Coordinates of C-alpha atoms in Angstrom, one line a residue:
X1 CA 157.7 53.9 101.0
X2 CA 155.8 56.7 99.4
X3 CA 156.2 57.7 95.8
X4 CA 158.5 60.7 95.3
X5 CA 156.9 63.9 93.9
X6 CA 160.2 65.3 92.7
X7 CA 159.9 67.8 89.9
X8 CA 162.0 70.7 88.5
X9 CA 159.4 73.1 89.8
X10 CA 159.5 71.6 93.3
X11 CA 163.3 71.7 93.2
X12 CA 163.1 75.4 92.4
X13 CA 160.7 76.1 95.2
X14 CA 162.8 74.2 97.7
X15 CA 165.9 76.0 96.6
X16 CA 164.1 79.3 97.1
X17 CA 163.0 78.2 100.6
X18 CA 166.5 77.2 101.6
X19 CA 167.7 80.8 100.9
X20 CA 165.5 82.2 103.6
X21 CA 167.5 83.2 106.7
X22 CA 164.9 83.8 109.5
X23 CA 161.3 83.7 110.4
X24 CA 160.6 87.2 109.1
X25 CA 161.9 86.2 105.7
X26 CA 159.7 83.1 105.9
X27 CA 156.6 85.1 106.7
X28 CA 157.3 87.5 103.8
X29 CA 157.9 84.7 101.3
X30 CA 155.1 82.4 102.4
X31 CA 152.6 85.3 102.6
X32 CA 153.5 86.1 98.9
X33 CA 153.4 82.4 97.9
X34 CA 150.3 81.2 99.7
X35 CA 146.8 82.5 100.2
X36 CA 145.9 83.2 103.8
X37 CA 143.8 79.9 103.8
X38 CA 146.7 77.9 102.3
X39 CA 149.1 79.2 104.9
X40 CA 146.6 78.5 107.7
X41 CA 146.0 75.0 106.4
X42 CA 149.8 74.3 106.2
X43 CA 150.3 75.6 109.7
X44 CA 147.4 73.6 111.1
X45 CA 148.7 70.4 109.4
X46 CA 152.2 71.0 110.9
X47 CA 150.7 71.5 114.4
X48 CA 148.6 68.4 114.0
X49 CA 151.6 66.3 113.0
X50 CA 153.6 67.7 116.0
X51 CA 150.8 66.8 118.4
X52 CA 150.4 63.3 116.9
X53 CA 154.1 62.7 117.2
X54 CA 153.8 63.7 120.9
X55 CA 151.2 61.0 121.4
X56 CA 148.2 63.3 121.9
X57 CA 144.7 61.9 121.3
X58 CA 142.5 63.0 118.3
X59 CA 140.2 64.7 120.8
X60 CA 143.1 66.7 122.3
X61 CA 144.5 67.5 118.9
X62 CA 141.1 68.7 117.6
X63 CA 140.6 70.9 120.7
X64 CA 144.1 72.4 120.4
X65 CA 144.1 73.0 116.6
X66 CA 140.5 73.2 115.5
X67 CA 141.3 70.4 112.9
X68 CA 138.6 67.9 112.0
X69 CA 139.2 64.3 112.9
X70 CA 139.4 63.6 109.1
X71 CA 142.3 66.1 108.8
X72 CA 144.0 64.6 111.9
X73 CA 143.6 61.1 110.4
X74 CA 145.1 62.2 107.0
X75 CA 148.0 63.9 108.7
X76 CA 148.6 61.0 111.0
X77 CA 148.9 58.6 108.1
X78 CA 151.3 60.9 106.3
X79 CA 153.8 61.3 109.1
X80 CA 157.1 59.9 107.7
X81 CA 160.7 60.8 107.5
X82 CA 160.1 64.4 106.5
X83 CA 158.4 65.3 109.7
X84 CA 160.8 63.2 111.8
X85 CA 163.8 65.2 110.4
X86 CA 162.2 68.5 111.4
X87 CA 161.0 67.3 114.8
X88 CA 164.4 65.9 115.7
X89 CA 166.1 69.3 114.9
X90 CA 163.7 71.5 116.8

């Protein structure tokens, strides 16, 4: 089990995210919150996790996302309950 990173600041951030009602609101909020590179990195990590969970190979994932094998490996090791919750709901 991984160590929790719960903080008051994270609680506030997640409460704010939970108020968003649609993709357009998400775009507006996350474009204010993140730099373009941060948003790109977050998006890429999510896509990598999705493809790992679908059983794709590192080569297939690298070709599809442009992620390095080091990034794919890190994301693969971090897949836990959080990703599983989202993937099961989509």
